[in-house]
Amino acid sequence: MSSAAPNSEPARQADAALSGDAEVLHALLCRRAAGSRPGARTDPHRIALVVGGGGMRGAYAGGMVQALQEAGLAECFDVVYGASAGAFVGSALVLGRGRDAARIFPDDMACKQFIDPRRLGTRGPMVSLDYLIDEVLVHTKPADWDALLESPVPVRIVVTDADDMRPHVFERLPSVLTWKRAMRATATIPWLAGPPVELQGRRWIDGSVSDPLPVLRALRDGATHVLALLTRTVPELRRSEPGERAPLWARSLDVIVPGLGAMTQDVRRHADSLALLSDAAHPDRDGAHLLAITPTRTAGVRGLTIDVPRVERAVRFGYEAAVAALAAVPPVSA
């Protein structure tokens, strides 16, 4: 990435180029016009949706997913990837619950039942995944876990191996119980949300530690088109160069709580994905079409924000960004 100052002309050009290739949305709109359905495609494309995470920052992606569903595009993807909040939001789109993906953040997650620092004083988790998975997603905004078992559009959940910090993907899981455990694993923030989750003989933590925006993974799995939903503005992700190594304090934190130091390094964790999204000639693209939808304005929401008005704005800004991206593509006739 460019080392120019954020207010320099090269940096502004790089920011503008991030959103990439409108052919991705054109291909989706063509599928909608043709009535294309999973398992019965008439085009040669493989279109992947990659949803960024980031805790409560997922509100931006929730708004984007609501816009995609309202545009009739939910069944136009062939595969969905997500880590952390991105896995929950992406799953909601597959299940036809785009509005819930948006509303769950201000309605059900921006509250002390979900995030409460006082629980650390009682050695309880600051972030209650029990509340989210066993209460909200069962009673308040119930997820159709059974439908994920047979979904024609696979959801690939990125998790991080707690022992070697390498990414791994869960998909086509055999039961509702394993789906819930995988969702818990991908959202288990080290130290803040409880111990690593055991599944398939390994221990797992938040997928965004190792692969917060799995665009390259989607390409290596054969995607010809990738739509990436980012939960940070481009200036937030380009505010500095990541350097060759993480700072000493972050590395020291990782020694104490593996993965926690890495999670503080947003710029570093997203650097490879941003380079891929920014450079049309990037060797890993290999002719594939990539497009990113990013919030153009920040609502000031961070991973642990529970200020409801801010979270509401994040949903709106994400929704507006997706609507604007779709409006910029010429209409497609049936």
mmCIF file of N, CA and C in Angstrom, residues 179-264:
data_model
loop_
_atom_site.group_PDB
_atom_site.id
_atom_site.type_symbol
_atom_site.label_atom_id
_atom_site.label_comp_id
_atom_site.label_asym_id
_atom_site.label_seq_id
_atom_site.Cartn_x
_atom_site.Cartn_y
_atom_site.Cartn_z
ATOM 1 N N TRP A 179 -23.351 -26.168 14.834
ATOM 2 C CA TRP A 179 -23.462 -24.814 14.261
ATOM 3 C C TRP A 179 -23.357 -23.771 15.369
ATOM 4 N N LYS A 180 -24.065 -23.991 16.460
ATOM 5 C CA LYS A 180 -24.020 -23.028 17.550
ATOM 6 C C LYS A 180 -22.624 -22.934 18.147
ATOM 7 N N ARG A 181 -21.955 -24.061 18.269
ATOM 8 C CA ARG A 181 -20.599 -24.034 18.833
ATOM 9 C C ARG A 181 -19.633 -23.338 17.884
ATOM 10 N N ALA A 182 -19.799 -23.546 16.586
ATOM 11 C CA ALA A 182 -18.930 -22.868 15.624
ATOM 12 C C ALA A 182 -19.161 -21.352 15.655
ATOM 13 N N MET A 183 -20.436 -20.944 15.769
ATOM 14 C CA MET A 183 -20.739 -19.519 15.863
ATOM 15 C C MET A 183 -20.169 -18.922 17.146
ATOM 16 N N ARG A 184 -20.258 -19.680 18.223
ATOM 17 C CA ARG A 184 -19.662 -19.216 19.473
ATOM 18 C C ARG A 184 -18.142 -19.088 19.323
ATOM 19 N N ALA A 185 -17.535 -20.068 18.663
ATOM 20 C CA ALA A 185 -16.082 -20.045 18.496
ATOM 21 C C ALA A 185 -15.621 -18.823 17.722
ATOM 22 N N THR A 186 -16.292 -18.517 16.606
ATOM 23 C CA THR A 186 -15.828 -17.419 15.767
ATOM 24 C C THR A 186 -16.008 -16.065 16.424
ATOM 25 N N ALA A 187 -16.810 -16.004 17.504
ATOM 26 C CA ALA A 187 -17.032 -14.743 18.209
ATOM 27 C C ALA A 187 -16.359 -14.701 19.578
ATOM 28 N N THR A 188 -15.604 -15.728 19.921
ATOM 29 C CA THR A 188 -14.984 -15.784 21.242
ATOM 30 C C THR A 188 -13.728 -14.928 21.268
ATOM 31 N N ILE A 189 -13.903 -13.684 21.675
ATOM 32 C CA ILE A 189 -12.788 -12.749 21.791
ATOM 33 C C ILE A 189 -11.920 -13.182 22.966
ATOM 34 N N PRO A 190 -10.631 -13.351 22.757
ATOM 35 C CA PRO A 190 -9.765 -13.790 23.845
ATOM 36 C C PRO A 190 -9.921 -12.919 25.096
ATOM 37 N N TRP A 191 -10.076 -13.566 26.243
ATOM 38 C CA TRP A 191 -10.180 -12.956 27.561
ATOM 39 C C TRP A 191 -11.528 -12.270 27.783
ATOM 40 N N LEU A 192 -12.084 -11.588 26.775
ATOM 41 C CA LEU A 192 -13.292 -10.788 26.957
ATOM 42 C C LEU A 192 -14.581 -11.592 26.865
ATOM 43 N N ALA A 193 -14.571 -12.717 26.170
ATOM 44 C CA ALA A 193 -15.822 -13.457 25.932
ATOM 45 C C ALA A 193 -15.725 -14.914 26.349
ATOM 46 N N GLY A 194 -14.827 -15.213 27.254
ATOM 47 C CA GLY A 194 -14.737 -16.579 27.744
ATOM 48 C C GLY A 194 -13.593 -17.359 27.128
ATOM 49 N N PRO A 195 -13.413 -18.595 27.553
ATOM 50 C CA PRO A 195 -12.301 -19.420 27.089
ATOM 51 C C PRO A 195 -12.523 -19.912 25.667
ATOM 52 N N PRO A 196 -11.481 -20.431 25.030
ATOM 53 C CA PRO A 196 -11.645 -21.010 23.691
ATOM 54 C C PRO A 196 -12.721 -22.087 23.671
ATOM 55 N N VAL A 197 -13.344 -22.231 22.529
ATOM 56 C CA VAL A 197 -14.435 -23.190 22.355
ATOM 57 C C VAL A 197 -13.876 -24.482 21.773
ATOM 58 N N GLU A 198 -14.212 -25.599 22.386
ATOM 59 C CA GLU A 198 -13.742 -26.888 21.889
ATOM 60 C C GLU A 198 -14.724 -27.446 20.867
ATOM 61 N N LEU A 199 -14.185 -27.843 19.725
ATOM 62 C CA LEU A 199 -14.988 -28.424 18.649
ATOM 63 C C LEU A 199 -14.075 -29.236 17.749
ATOM 64 N N GLN A 200 -14.506 -30.440 17.430
ATOM 65 C CA GLN A 200 -13.740 -31.341 16.561
ATOM 66 C C GLN A 200 -12.319 -31.565 17.082
ATOM 67 N N GLY A 201 -12.197 -31.638 18.389
ATOM 68 C CA GLY A 201 -10.924 -31.978 18.999
ATOM 69 C C GLY A 201 -9.917 -30.858 19.078
ATOM 70 N N ARG A 202 -10.313 -29.621 18.754
ATOM 71 C CA ARG A 202 -9.403 -28.476 18.818
ATOM 72 C C ARG A 202 -10.063 -27.360 19.613
ATOM 73 N N ARG A 203 -9.260 -26.344 19.952
ATOM 74 C CA ARG A 203 -9.779 -25.185 20.677
ATOM 75 C C ARG A 203 -9.738 -23.978 19.736
ATOM 76 N N TRP A 204 -10.858 -23.232 19.700
ATOM 77 C CA TRP A 204 -10.998 -22.160 18.715
ATOM 78 C C TRP A 204 -11.369 -20.835 19.381
ATOM 79 N N ILE A 205 -10.899 -19.731 18.744
ATOM 80 C CA ILE A 205 -11.282 -18.397 19.163
ATOM 81 C C ILE A 205 -11.695 -17.596 17.923
ATOM 82 N N ASP A 206 -11.981 -16.335 18.142
ATOM 83 C CA ASP A 206 -12.504 -15.414 17.131
ATOM 84 C C ASP A 206 -11.752 -15.512 15.794
ATOM 85 N N GLY A 207 -12.513 -15.743 14.720
ATOM 86 C CA GLY A 207 -11.900 -15.885 13.406
ATOM 87 C C GLY A 207 -11.237 -14.631 12.904
ATOM 88 N N SER A 208 -11.655 -13.463 13.407
ATOM 89 C CA SER A 208 -11.059 -12.228 12.899
ATOM 90 C C SER A 208 -9.652 -11.996 13.430
ATOM 91 N N VAL A 209 -9.212 -12.790 14.399
ATOM 92 C CA VAL A 209 -7.822 -12.702 14.843
ATOM 93 C C VAL A 209 -6.886 -13.060 13.703
ATOM 94 N N SER A 210 -7.229 -14.106 12.946
ATOM 95 C CA SER A 210 -6.316 -14.620 11.922
ATOM 96 C C SER A 210 -6.727 -14.264 10.496
ATOM 97 N N ASP A 211 -8.031 -14.074 10.244
ATOM 98 C CA ASP A 211 -8.485 -13.800 8.874
ATOM 99 C C ASP A 211 -9.770 -12.974 8.929
ATOM 100 N N PRO A 212 -9.642 -11.660 9.212
ATOM 101 C CA PRO A 212 -10.838 -10.856 9.441
ATOM 102 C C PRO A 212 -11.675 -10.584 8.204
ATOM 103 N N LEU A 213 -11.071 -10.680 7.027
ATOM 104 C CA LEU A 213 -11.809 -10.433 5.782
ATOM 105 C C LEU A 213 -11.307 -11.433 4.742
ATOM 106 N N PRO A 214 -11.875 -12.639 4.702
ATOM 107 C CA PRO A 214 -11.303 -13.742 3.912
ATOM 108 C C PRO A 214 -11.539 -13.641 2.399
ATOM 109 N N VAL A 215 -11.121 -12.532 1.810
ATOM 110 C CA VAL A 215 -11.255 -12.349 0.362
ATOM 111 C C VAL A 215 -10.316 -13.299 -0.381
ATOM 112 N N LEU A 216 -9.078 -13.364 0.047
ATOM 113 C CA LEU A 216 -8.127 -14.254 -0.619
ATOM 114 C C LEU A 216 -8.572 -15.708 -0.500
ATOM 115 N N ARG A 217 -9.110 -16.094 0.624
ATOM 116 C CA ARG A 217 -9.618 -17.461 0.804
ATOM 117 C C ARG A 217 -10.717 -17.752 -0.218
ATOM 118 N N ALA A 218 -11.606 -16.785 -0.430
ATOM 119 C CA ALA A 218 -12.686 -16.978 -1.400
ATOM 120 C C ALA A 218 -12.119 -17.168 -2.802
ATOM 121 N N LEU A 219 -11.096 -16.394 -3.158
ATOM 122 C CA LEU A 219 -10.485 -16.541 -4.481
ATOM 123 C C LEU A 219 -9.821 -17.900 -4.624
ATOM 124 N N ARG A 220 -9.125 -18.321 -3.608
ATOM 125 C CA ARG A 220 -8.437 -19.617 -3.675
ATOM 126 C C ARG A 220 -9.415 -20.785 -3.701
ATOM 127 N N ASP A 221 -10.634 -20.538 -3.212
ATOM 128 C CA ASP A 221 -11.675 -21.568 -3.279
ATOM 129 C C ASP A 221 -12.412 -21.559 -4.613
ATOM 130 N N GLY A 222 -12.001 -20.679 -5.524
ATOM 131 C CA GLY A 222 -12.573 -20.702 -6.870
ATOM 132 C C GLY A 222 -13.557 -19.603 -7.209
ATOM 133 N N ALA A 223 -13.711 -18.592 -6.341
ATOM 134 C CA ALA A 223 -14.641 -17.505 -6.649
ATOM 135 C C ALA A 223 -14.153 -16.716 -7.869
ATOM 136 N N THR A 224 -15.085 -16.416 -8.761
ATOM 137 C CA THR A 224 -14.779 -15.550 -9.915
ATOM 138 C C THR A 224 -15.178 -14.109 -9.629
ATOM 139 N N HIS A 225 -16.112 -13.921 -8.684
ATOM 140 C CA HIS A 225 -16.574 -12.606 -8.276
ATOM 141 C C HIS A 225 -16.668 -12.605 -6.751
ATOM 142 N N VAL A 226 -16.190 -11.538 -6.124
ATOM 143 C CA VAL A 226 -16.258 -11.429 -4.663
ATOM 144 C C VAL A 226 -16.802 -10.060 -4.289
ATOM 145 N N LEU A 227 -17.865 -10.060 -3.494
ATOM 146 C CA LEU A 227 -18.375 -8.832 -2.899
ATOM 147 C C LEU A 227 -17.989 -8.846 -1.428
ATOM 148 N N ALA A 228 -17.204 -7.851 -1.010
ATOM 149 C CA ALA A 228 -16.748 -7.762 0.377
ATOM 150 C C ALA A 228 -17.467 -6.616 1.073
ATOM 151 N N LEU A 229 -18.002 -6.895 2.254
ATOM 152 C CA LEU A 229 -18.669 -5.882 3.067
ATOM 153 C C LEU A 229 -17.743 -5.522 4.226
ATOM 154 N N LEU A 230 -17.255 -4.288 4.236
ATOM 155 C CA LEU A 230 -16.313 -3.847 5.261
ATOM 156 C C LEU A 230 -17.044 -3.112 6.366
ATOM 157 N N THR A 231 -16.552 -3.261 7.582
ATOM 158 C CA THR A 231 -17.204 -2.653 8.742
ATOM 159 C C THR A 231 -16.384 -1.500 9.325
ATOM 160 N N ARG A 232 -15.465 -1.013 8.546
ATOM 161 C CA ARG A 232 -14.684 0.167 8.901
ATOM 162 C C ARG A 232 -14.578 1.038 7.665
ATOM 163 N N THR A 233 -14.495 2.353 7.856
ATOM 164 C CA THR A 233 -14.261 3.223 6.706
ATOM 165 C C THR A 233 -12.837 3.014 6.215
ATOM 166 N N VAL A 234 -12.602 3.354 4.962
ATOM 167 C CA VAL A 234 -11.251 3.194 4.418
ATOM 168 C C VAL A 234 -10.227 4.030 5.185
ATOM 169 N N PRO A 235 -10.501 5.293 5.520
ATOM 170 C CA PRO A 235 -9.510 6.035 6.310
ATOM 171 C C PRO A 235 -9.170 5.373 7.639
ATOM 172 N N GLU A 236 -10.143 4.721 8.279
ATOM 173 C CA GLU A 236 -9.852 4.022 9.528
ATOM 174 C C GLU A 236 -8.865 2.884 9.302
ATOM 175 N N LEU A 237 -8.947 2.239 8.154
ATOM 176 C CA LEU A 237 -8.065 1.111 7.877
ATOM 177 C C LEU A 237 -6.743 1.530 7.260
ATOM 178 N N ARG A 238 -6.655 2.774 6.789
ATOM 179 C CA ARG A 238 -5.419 3.253 6.171
ATOM 180 C C ARG A 238 -4.747 4.339 7.009
ATOM 181 N N ARG A 239 -5.090 4.422 8.279
ATOM 182 C CA ARG A 239 -4.602 5.560 9.048
ATOM 183 C C ARG A 239 -3.098 5.532 9.275
ATOM 184 N N SER A 240 -2.464 4.383 9.062
ATOM 185 C CA SER A 240 -1.009 4.294 9.203
ATOM 186 C C SER A 240 -0.528 3.042 8.487
ATOM 187 N N GLU A 241 0.768 2.976 8.243
ATOM 188 C CA GLU A 241 1.355 1.772 7.677
ATOM 189 C C GLU A 241 1.552 0.731 8.776
ATOM 190 N N PRO A 242 1.264 -0.543 8.506
ATOM 191 C CA PRO A 242 1.361 -1.548 9.569
ATOM 192 C C PRO A 242 2.780 -1.874 9.993
ATOM 193 N N GLY A 243 3.780 -1.592 9.147
ATOM 194 C CA GLY A 243 5.141 -1.945 9.493
ATOM 195 C C GLY A 243 5.401 -3.433 9.387
ATOM 196 N N GLU A 244 6.656 -3.822 9.604
ATOM 197 C CA GLU A 244 7.026 -5.226 9.439
ATOM 198 C C GLU A 244 6.576 -6.087 10.619
ATOM 199 N N ARG A 245 6.511 -5.513 11.812
ATOM 200 C CA ARG A 245 6.128 -6.289 12.989
ATOM 201 C C ARG A 245 5.122 -5.502 13.806
ATOM 202 N N ALA A 246 4.306 -6.222 14.542
ATOM 203 C CA ALA A 246 3.394 -5.568 15.475
ATOM 204 C C ALA A 246 4.216 -4.874 16.555
ATOM 205 N N PRO A 247 3.700 -3.797 17.144
ATOM 206 C CA PRO A 247 4.440 -3.126 18.213
ATOM 207 C C PRO A 247 4.666 -4.055 19.396
ATOM 208 N N LEU A 248 5.679 -3.724 20.184
ATOM 209 C CA LEU A 248 6.069 -4.582 21.298
ATOM 210 C C LEU A 248 4.925 -4.787 22.280
ATOM 211 N N TRP A 249 4.135 -3.726 22.556
ATOM 212 C CA TRP A 249 3.069 -3.869 23.538
ATOM 213 C C TRP A 249 2.017 -4.867 23.067
ATOM 214 N N ALA A 250 1.740 -4.888 21.733
ATOM 215 C CA ALA A 250 0.750 -5.836 21.215
ATOM 216 C C ALA A 250 1.296 -7.259 21.273
ATOM 217 N N ARG A 251 2.579 -7.419 20.963
ATOM 218 C CA ARG A 251 3.180 -8.747 21.044
ATOM 219 C C ARG A 251 3.219 -9.235 22.499
ATOM 220 N N SER A 252 3.455 -8.312 23.417
ATOM 221 C CA SER A 252 3.475 -8.682 24.831
ATOM 222 C C SER A 252 2.091 -9.101 25.301
ATOM 223 N N LEU A 253 1.063 -8.398 24.832
ATOM 224 C CA LEU A 253 -0.306 -8.755 25.183
ATOM 225 C C LEU A 253 -0.668 -10.135 24.653
ATOM 226 N N ASP A 254 -0.160 -10.462 23.467
ATOM 227 C CA ASP A 254 -0.421 -11.788 22.899
ATOM 228 C C ASP A 254 0.214 -12.896 23.733
ATOM 229 N N VAL A 255 1.311 -12.594 24.407
ATOM 230 C CA VAL A 255 1.952 -13.588 25.270
ATOM 231 C C VAL A 255 1.045 -13.883 26.465
ATOM 232 N N ILE A 256 0.410 -12.844 26.991
ATOM 233 C CA ILE A 256 -0.449 -12.999 28.163
ATOM 234 C C ILE A 256 -1.793 -13.622 27.785
ATOM 235 N N VAL A 257 -2.419 -13.066 26.740
ATOM 236 C CA VAL A 257 -3.714 -13.558 26.249
ATOM 237 C C VAL A 257 -3.588 -13.767 24.738
ATOM 238 N N PRO A 258 -3.253 -14.963 24.287
ATOM 239 C CA PRO A 258 -3.039 -15.199 22.853
ATOM 240 C C PRO A 258 -4.212 -14.725 22.002
ATOM 241 N N GLY A 259 -3.896 -13.870 21.022
ATOM 242 C CA GLY A 259 -4.905 -13.361 20.107
ATOM 243 C C GLY A 259 -5.401 -11.976 20.440
ATOM 244 N N LEU A 260 -5.311 -11.565 21.715
ATOM 245 C CA LEU A 260 -5.857 -10.264 22.107
ATOM 246 C C LEU A 260 -5.015 -9.124 21.550
ATOM 247 N N GLY A 261 -3.708 -9.275 21.565
ATOM 248 C CA GLY A 261 -2.850 -8.240 20.986
ATOM 249 C C GLY A 261 -3.077 -8.086 19.495
ATOM 250 N N ALA A 262 -3.250 -9.203 18.798
ATOM 251 C CA ALA A 262 -3.505 -9.155 17.357
ATOM 252 C C ALA A 262 -4.795 -8.414 17.050
ATOM 253 N N MET A 263 -5.810 -8.589 17.884
ATOM 254 C CA MET A 263 -7.101 -7.959 17.629
ATOM 255 C C MET A 263 -7.043 -6.447 17.758
ATOM 256 N N THR A 264 -6.044 -5.916 18.459
ATOM 257 C CA THR A 264 -5.919 -4.462 18.577
ATOM 258 C C THR A 264 -5.300 -3.841 17.337
#
